[in-house]
Structures are given as C-alpha cells and as structure tokens.
Coordinates of C-alpha atoms in Angstrom, one line a residue:
M938 CA -3.7 5.0 26.6
T939 CA -1.2 4.2 23.9
E940 CA -1.4 6.5 20.8
R941 CA -0.7 4.8 17.5
V942 CA 0.7 7.1 14.8
F943 CA 0.1 6.0 11.2
G944 CA 1.9 7.3 8.1
R945 CA 0.1 8.2 5.0
A946 CA -2.0 5.7 3.0
R947 CA -0.1 3.9 0.3
L948 CA -1.8 2.6 -2.8
L949 CA -0.9 -1.1 -3.1
P950 CA 0.0 -2.7 -6.4
W951 CA -3.0 -5.0 -6.3
S952 CA -6.7 -4.5 -6.3
G953 CA -9.3 -5.7 -3.8
P954 CA -12.7 -7.2 -4.5
E955 CA -14.4 -5.8 -7.5
G956 CA -11.2 -4.1 -8.6
K957 CA -11.3 -1.5 -5.9
P958 CA -8.0 0.0 -4.8
C959 CA -6.3 -1.3 -1.7
Y960 CA -4.3 0.8 0.7
V961 CA -2.0 0.3 3.7
L962 CA -1.5 2.7 6.5
G963 CA 1.9 2.9 8.1
D964 CA 5.4 4.2 8.0
G965 CA 6.4 2.0 5.0
A966 CA 8.5 -0.4 7.1
G967 CA 5.8 -3.0 7.9
Y968 CA 5.2 -6.5 6.5
V969 CA 2.5 -5.4 4.0
S970 CA 4.7 -2.5 2.7
R971 CA 7.6 -5.0 2.2
V972 CA 5.3 -7.4 0.3
A973 CA 4.1 -4.4 -1.8
D974 CA 7.7 -3.4 -2.6
N975 CA 8.4 -7.0 -3.7
V976 CA 5.2 -7.2 -5.9
E977 CA 6.1 -3.9 -7.5
S978 CA 9.6 -5.1 -8.3
V979 CA 8.2 -8.3 -9.9
K980 CA 5.6 -6.5 -11.9
L981 CA 8.1 -4.0 -13.2
G982 CA 10.5 -6.8 -14.2
M983 CA 7.7 -8.6 -15.9
A984 CA 6.8 -5.5 -17.9
V985 CA 10.4 -5.3 -19.1
E986 CA 10.4 -8.9 -20.2
L987 CA 7.1 -8.4 -22.0
L988 CA 8.5 -5.4 -23.9
D989 CA 11.5 -7.6 -25.0
H990 CA 9.1 -10.3 -26.1
A991 CA 6.9 -7.9 -28.0
A992 CA 10.0 -6.5 -29.8
D993 CA 11.0 -10.0 -30.8
M994 CA 7.4 -10.7 -32.1
L995 CA 7.4 -7.5 -34.2
D996 CA 10.6 -8.7 -35.9
D997 CA 9.1 -12.1 -36.7
R998 CA 7.0 -12.1 -40.0
Q999 CA 5.5 -15.5 -39.0
V1000 CA 3.6 -14.2 -36.0
T1001 CA -0.1 -14.6 -36.3
S1002 CA -2.7 -11.9 -35.5
A1003 CA -4.0 -14.1 -32.6
Q1004 CA -0.4 -14.1 -31.1
L1005 CA -0.2 -10.3 -31.5
R1006 CA -3.6 -9.8 -29.9
Y1007 CA -2.5 -12.0 -27.0
V1008 CA 0.7 -10.0 -26.4
V1009 CA -1.2 -6.7 -26.7
A1010 CA -3.6 -7.9 -24.0
R1011 CA -0.7 -8.8 -21.7
M1012 CA 0.9 -5.4 -22.5
A1013 CA -2.3 -3.6 -21.5
E1014 CA -2.3 -5.5 -18.2
A1015 CA 1.4 -4.6 -17.6
L1016 CA 0.7 -1.0 -18.5
R1017 CA -2.1 -0.8 -15.9
D1018 CA 0.3 -2.3 -13.3
V1019 CA 3.0 0.1 -14.1
H1020 CA 0.6 3.1 -14.1
R1021 CA -0.7 2.0 -10.6
I1022 CA 2.9 1.7 -9.3
A1023 CA 3.8 5.2 -10.7
E1024 CA 0.7 6.6 -9.2
S1025 CA 1.5 5.1 -5.8
R1026 CA 5.1 6.3 -5.9
G1027 CA 4.1 9.7 -7.0
E1028 CA 1.7 10.1 -4.1
R1029 CA 4.5 9.0 -1.7
L1030 CA 7.0 11.4 -3.2
A1031 CA 4.5 14.3 -3.0
A1032 CA 3.8 13.4 0.7
L1033 CA 7.6 13.4 1.4
S1034 CA 8.0 16.8 -0.2
A1035 CA 5.0 18.2 1.7
G1036 CA 6.6 17.3 5.0
P1037 CA 5.0 15.9 8.2
E1038 CA 2.0 18.3 8.2
G1039 CA 1.0 18.0 4.5

C-alpha cells in the first residue's frame, strides 16, 4: 500500500460556492498551489493599481460622488483579497516555524 503524505491545508485566494473558503492540501509545489501563487500576485498588483487610481481621484476636484462610491467598493473588494492573502501566508509561516510536528 502506498502512503500519501500531505502538507498542511493552504487557504486559497478565492472562495467556493456560497463564499465558503477553499483549501488545498499538499507540499506547496503542485499545480493548484502554483495557480494560487499566480492569483495572489495578480490580486496584490491590482490592489496597488487601485490605490494609485484612488490617489489620483482624490486629487481631482471634478470627481463625482458616484465615482468615489465605485472606487471605494472596489477598494473594499481589494482589501478583502489582501486580507485573505495575508491570512493564508500567516498560517503558512506559523506552520513553518512550528516545524513538521506542529
């Protein structure tokens, strides 16, 4: 019988049905982990671009309240994404420092 050894569960940067969290089990080198790394990178990059856009909008006296509401809604989405990424990375760092038994 072949024994499969899985690493710890990793919180993925996307949600499942009904907004429930998704996890992957593994050593972090598999296909889903690589896709998750790529998605995290894209989401973090989009958050930086959104911050730049918001700064530009704040300097523009012609921006409407509807435009500001829209950018705030997108910023809330980006903040949720960044928080999820930070949570996932924090869990993985804690697992690394706990060692193989922890």
